[in-house]
Short mmCIF file of N, CA and C in Angstrom, two decimals:
data_model
loop_
_atom_site.label_atom_id
_atom_site.label_comp_id
_atom_site.label_asym_id
_atom_site.label_seq_id
_atom_site.Cartn_x
_atom_site.Cartn_y
_atom_site.Cartn_z
N MET A 212 -4.88 -7.12 3.55
CA MET A 212 -4.01 -7.19 2.42
C MET A 212 -4.76 -6.57 1.23
N LEU A 213 -4.05 -5.67 0.57
CA LEU A 213 -4.68 -5.03 -0.59
C LEU A 213 -3.77 -5.22 -1.82
N ASP A 214 -4.40 -5.29 -2.96
CA ASP A 214 -3.68 -5.35 -4.20
C ASP A 214 -3.52 -3.92 -4.72
N ALA A 215 -2.23 -3.62 -4.98
CA ALA A 215 -1.86 -2.21 -5.44
C ALA A 215 -2.59 -1.88 -6.72
N ILE A 216 -2.88 -2.83 -7.60
CA ILE A 216 -3.46 -2.46 -8.88
C ILE A 216 -4.95 -2.19 -8.88
N THR A 217 -5.46 -2.24 -7.69
CA THR A 217 -6.97 -1.93 -7.59
C THR A 217 -7.30 -0.48 -7.50
N GLY A 218 -6.23 0.40 -7.31
CA GLY A 218 -6.42 1.80 -7.31
C GLY A 218 -7.32 2.20 -6.22
N GLN A 219 -8.22 3.10 -6.57
CA GLN A 219 -9.12 3.73 -5.55
C GLN A 219 -10.07 2.60 -4.94
N ASN A 220 -10.29 1.59 -5.65
CA ASN A 220 -11.09 0.43 -5.09
C ASN A 220 -10.49 -0.03 -3.80
N GLY A 221 -9.19 -0.05 -3.77
CA GLY A 221 -8.40 -0.48 -2.60
C GLY A 221 -8.76 0.43 -1.36
N LEU A 222 -8.96 1.66 -1.57
CA LEU A 222 -9.41 2.54 -0.47
C LEU A 222 -10.79 2.14 0.08
N GLN A 223 -11.70 1.77 -0.83
CA GLN A 223 -13.02 1.36 -0.33
C GLN A 223 -12.88 -0.01 0.39
N GLN A 224 -12.04 -0.80 -0.15
CA GLN A 224 -11.89 -2.06 0.58
C GLN A 224 -11.38 -1.89 2.04
N ALA A 225 -10.35 -0.97 2.15
CA ALA A 225 -9.78 -0.59 3.44
C ALA A 225 -10.90 -0.03 4.37
N ARG A 226 -11.73 0.81 3.74
CA ARG A 226 -12.83 1.39 4.62
C ARG A 226 -13.72 0.29 5.17
N VAL A 227 -14.05 -0.67 4.27
CA VAL A 227 -14.97 -1.71 4.74
C VAL A 227 -14.28 -2.56 5.85
N PHE A 228 -13.00 -2.94 5.63
CA PHE A 228 -12.27 -3.76 6.59
C PHE A 228 -12.13 -2.94 7.96
N LYS A 229 -11.87 -1.66 7.87
CA LYS A 229 -11.75 -0.84 9.10
C LYS A 229 -13.06 -0.80 9.86
N GLU A 230 -14.14 -0.79 9.20
CA GLU A 230 -15.49 -0.76 9.87
C GLU A 230 -15.84 -2.13 10.52
N SER A 231 -15.27 -3.17 10.04
CA SER A 231 -15.48 -4.60 10.43
C SER A 231 -14.53 -5.01 11.53
N MET A 232 -13.33 -4.44 11.63
CA MET A 232 -12.32 -4.96 12.54
C MET A 232 -11.35 -3.86 12.85
N ASP A 233 -10.57 -4.05 13.87
CA ASP A 233 -9.59 -3.18 14.37
C ASP A 233 -8.27 -3.37 13.57
N LEU A 234 -8.09 -2.53 12.58
CA LEU A 234 -6.85 -2.75 11.68
C LEU A 234 -5.75 -2.04 12.27
N THR A 235 -4.51 -2.61 12.27
CA THR A 235 -3.28 -2.12 12.82
C THR A 235 -2.37 -1.73 11.66
N GLY A 236 -2.62 -2.13 10.45
CA GLY A 236 -1.73 -1.87 9.37
C GLY A 236 -2.24 -2.54 8.04
N ILE A 237 -1.64 -2.23 6.98
CA ILE A 237 -2.00 -2.74 5.63
C ILE A 237 -0.83 -3.38 5.05
N VAL A 238 -1.01 -4.49 4.23
CA VAL A 238 -0.01 -5.15 3.37
C VAL A 238 -0.48 -4.76 2.00
N LEU A 239 0.38 -4.18 1.22
CA LEU A 239 0.11 -3.81 -0.19
C LEU A 239 0.84 -4.66 -1.05
N THR A 240 0.14 -5.46 -1.88
CA THR A 240 0.78 -6.42 -2.79
C THR A 240 0.84 -5.85 -4.24
N LYS A 241 1.73 -6.50 -5.06
CA LYS A 241 1.85 -6.20 -6.50
C LYS A 241 2.37 -4.80 -6.70
N LEU A 242 3.24 -4.29 -5.81
CA LEU A 242 3.83 -3.03 -6.00
C LEU A 242 4.88 -3.05 -7.03
N ASP A 243 5.33 -4.22 -7.53
CA ASP A 243 6.37 -4.26 -8.38
C ASP A 243 5.86 -4.21 -9.93
N GLY A 244 4.53 -4.14 -10.10
CA GLY A 244 3.97 -4.19 -11.44
C GLY A 244 3.79 -2.77 -11.89
N THR A 245 2.80 -2.58 -12.71
CA THR A 245 2.51 -1.28 -13.28
C THR A 245 1.81 -0.28 -12.28
N ALA A 246 1.42 -0.86 -11.07
CA ALA A 246 0.78 -0.09 -10.09
C ALA A 246 1.76 1.03 -9.53
N LYS A 247 1.30 2.23 -9.35
CA LYS A 247 2.17 3.26 -8.69
C LYS A 247 1.92 3.26 -7.17
N GLY A 248 0.93 2.62 -6.78
CA GLY A 248 0.71 2.54 -5.31
C GLY A 248 0.15 3.79 -4.75
N GLY A 249 -0.59 4.55 -5.52
CA GLY A 249 -1.19 5.83 -5.07
C GLY A 249 -2.14 5.61 -3.89
N VAL A 250 -2.73 4.38 -3.87
CA VAL A 250 -3.72 4.09 -2.85
C VAL A 250 -3.00 4.15 -1.38
N VAL A 251 -1.66 4.08 -1.28
CA VAL A 251 -0.95 4.16 -0.06
C VAL A 251 -1.21 5.53 0.57
N VAL A 252 -1.11 6.51 -0.23
CA VAL A 252 -1.31 7.86 0.27
C VAL A 252 -2.75 8.08 0.68
N ALA A 253 -3.71 7.63 -0.11
CA ALA A 253 -5.11 7.75 0.29
C ALA A 253 -5.50 7.06 1.52
N ILE A 254 -5.07 5.86 1.75
CA ILE A 254 -5.32 5.07 2.91
C ILE A 254 -4.70 5.74 4.18
N GLN A 255 -3.46 6.22 4.08
CA GLN A 255 -2.89 6.83 5.23
C GLN A 255 -3.53 8.15 5.50
N GLU A 256 -3.87 8.90 4.49
CA GLU A 256 -4.51 10.26 4.61
C GLU A 256 -5.85 10.12 5.16
N GLU A 257 -6.75 9.29 4.62
CA GLU A 257 -8.09 9.22 5.05
C GLU A 257 -8.39 8.37 6.33
N LEU A 258 -7.79 7.24 6.28
CA LEU A 258 -8.11 6.23 7.27
C LEU A 258 -7.07 6.12 8.41
N ARG A 259 -5.94 6.75 8.21
CA ARG A 259 -4.88 6.80 9.27
C ARG A 259 -4.39 5.34 9.65
N ILE A 260 -4.28 4.49 8.61
CA ILE A 260 -3.88 3.10 8.74
C ILE A 260 -2.45 2.99 8.06
N PRO A 261 -1.48 2.65 8.81
CA PRO A 261 -0.13 2.60 8.20
C PRO A 261 0.03 1.43 7.32
N VAL A 262 0.84 1.59 6.22
CA VAL A 262 1.24 0.43 5.40
C VAL A 262 2.46 -0.09 6.11
N GLN A 263 2.30 -1.45 6.45
CA GLN A 263 3.32 -2.05 7.21
C GLN A 263 4.27 -2.77 6.17
N TYR A 264 3.82 -3.50 5.18
CA TYR A 264 4.63 -4.34 4.28
C TYR A 264 4.15 -4.04 2.77
N VAL A 265 5.08 -4.27 1.83
CA VAL A 265 4.64 -4.21 0.43
C VAL A 265 5.31 -5.47 -0.21
N GLY A 266 4.50 -5.93 -1.12
CA GLY A 266 4.93 -7.12 -1.92
C GLY A 266 5.46 -6.63 -3.17
N VAL A 267 6.68 -7.00 -3.51
CA VAL A 267 7.40 -6.61 -4.74
C VAL A 267 7.69 -7.77 -5.66
N GLY A 268 7.11 -8.86 -5.47
CA GLY A 268 7.36 -10.01 -6.25
C GLY A 268 6.41 -11.16 -5.84
N GLU A 269 6.57 -12.40 -6.26
CA GLU A 269 5.66 -13.44 -6.02
C GLU A 269 6.08 -14.42 -4.86
N GLN A 270 7.30 -14.22 -4.42
CA GLN A 270 7.74 -15.00 -3.34
C GLN A 270 7.61 -14.37 -1.97
N VAL A 271 7.57 -15.21 -0.90
CA VAL A 271 7.54 -14.73 0.44
C VAL A 271 8.65 -13.72 0.72
N GLU A 272 9.83 -14.08 0.17
CA GLU A 272 10.97 -13.14 0.42
C GLU A 272 10.83 -11.82 -0.22
N ASP A 273 9.86 -11.64 -1.17
CA ASP A 273 9.62 -10.39 -1.76
C ASP A 273 8.65 -9.47 -0.94
N LEU A 274 8.29 -9.92 0.22
CA LEU A 274 7.49 -9.11 1.13
C LEU A 274 8.50 -8.24 1.94
N GLN A 275 8.39 -7.01 1.87
CA GLN A 275 9.36 -6.08 2.51
C GLN A 275 8.61 -5.11 3.43
N HIS A 276 9.38 -4.68 4.42
CA HIS A 276 8.83 -3.64 5.31
C HIS A 276 8.71 -2.37 4.39
N PHE A 277 7.60 -1.56 4.64
CA PHE A 277 7.29 -0.41 3.99
C PHE A 277 8.16 0.75 4.34
N ASP A 278 8.93 1.39 3.58
CA ASP A 278 9.76 2.59 3.90
C ASP A 278 9.21 3.69 3.07
N PRO A 279 8.52 4.62 3.80
CA PRO A 279 7.85 5.75 3.05
C PRO A 279 8.86 6.64 2.22
N ASP A 280 10.02 6.84 2.71
CA ASP A 280 10.99 7.55 1.98
C ASP A 280 11.41 6.92 0.64
N THR A 281 11.67 5.63 0.71
CA THR A 281 11.93 4.92 -0.51
C THR A 281 10.84 4.86 -1.41
N PHE A 282 9.65 4.79 -0.95
CA PHE A 282 8.41 4.76 -1.79
C PHE A 282 8.34 6.09 -2.53
N VAL A 283 8.41 7.16 -1.91
CA VAL A 283 8.30 8.52 -2.51
C VAL A 283 9.42 8.70 -3.49
N GLN A 284 10.66 8.31 -3.12
CA GLN A 284 11.74 8.47 -4.07
C GLN A 284 11.47 7.59 -5.38
N ALA A 285 10.93 6.45 -5.27
CA ALA A 285 10.66 5.64 -6.42
C ALA A 285 9.58 6.29 -7.29
N LEU A 286 8.64 6.94 -6.68
CA LEU A 286 7.59 7.55 -7.45
C LEU A 286 8.16 8.71 -8.33
N PHE A 287 9.08 9.48 -7.74
CA PHE A 287 9.65 10.60 -8.54
C PHE A 287 10.59 9.97 -9.57
N GLU A 288 11.30 8.98 -9.25
CA GLU A 288 12.31 8.38 -10.22
C GLU A 288 11.59 7.78 -11.41
N SER A 289 10.31 7.28 -11.26
CA SER A 289 9.62 6.69 -12.33
C SER A 289 9.05 7.75 -13.28
N LYS A 290 9.01 9.04 -12.90
CA LYS A 290 8.53 10.06 -13.71
C LYS A 290 9.63 10.53 -14.70
N GLN A 291 10.94 10.26 -14.43
CA GLN A 291 12.03 10.80 -15.15
C GLN A 291 12.36 9.91 -16.40
#
C-alpha cells in the first residue's frame, strides 16, 4: 500500500518492497486529496506492477478498483 501524496518517494518504496517480496499489485491511498497520483505511471512503467485499488476517502467503502481510463480522464479534467 502506497500513499499517493509521497510522490516519487512512493516509487522508491515500491522498489524496496519488490526486492523483498513477490508483489502482485499496489493499493494507492489518498488519491482524493491534492495528490495527482503520478506515481501510478512511474510504478507501472518501471516496475511493471499494476495498481489494483485506489483509496478515495477514509472509509473501507472508499477503496475502489483502479480503472486506468478513469484515472487518465480525471488527470486531464483537473487541468481545465
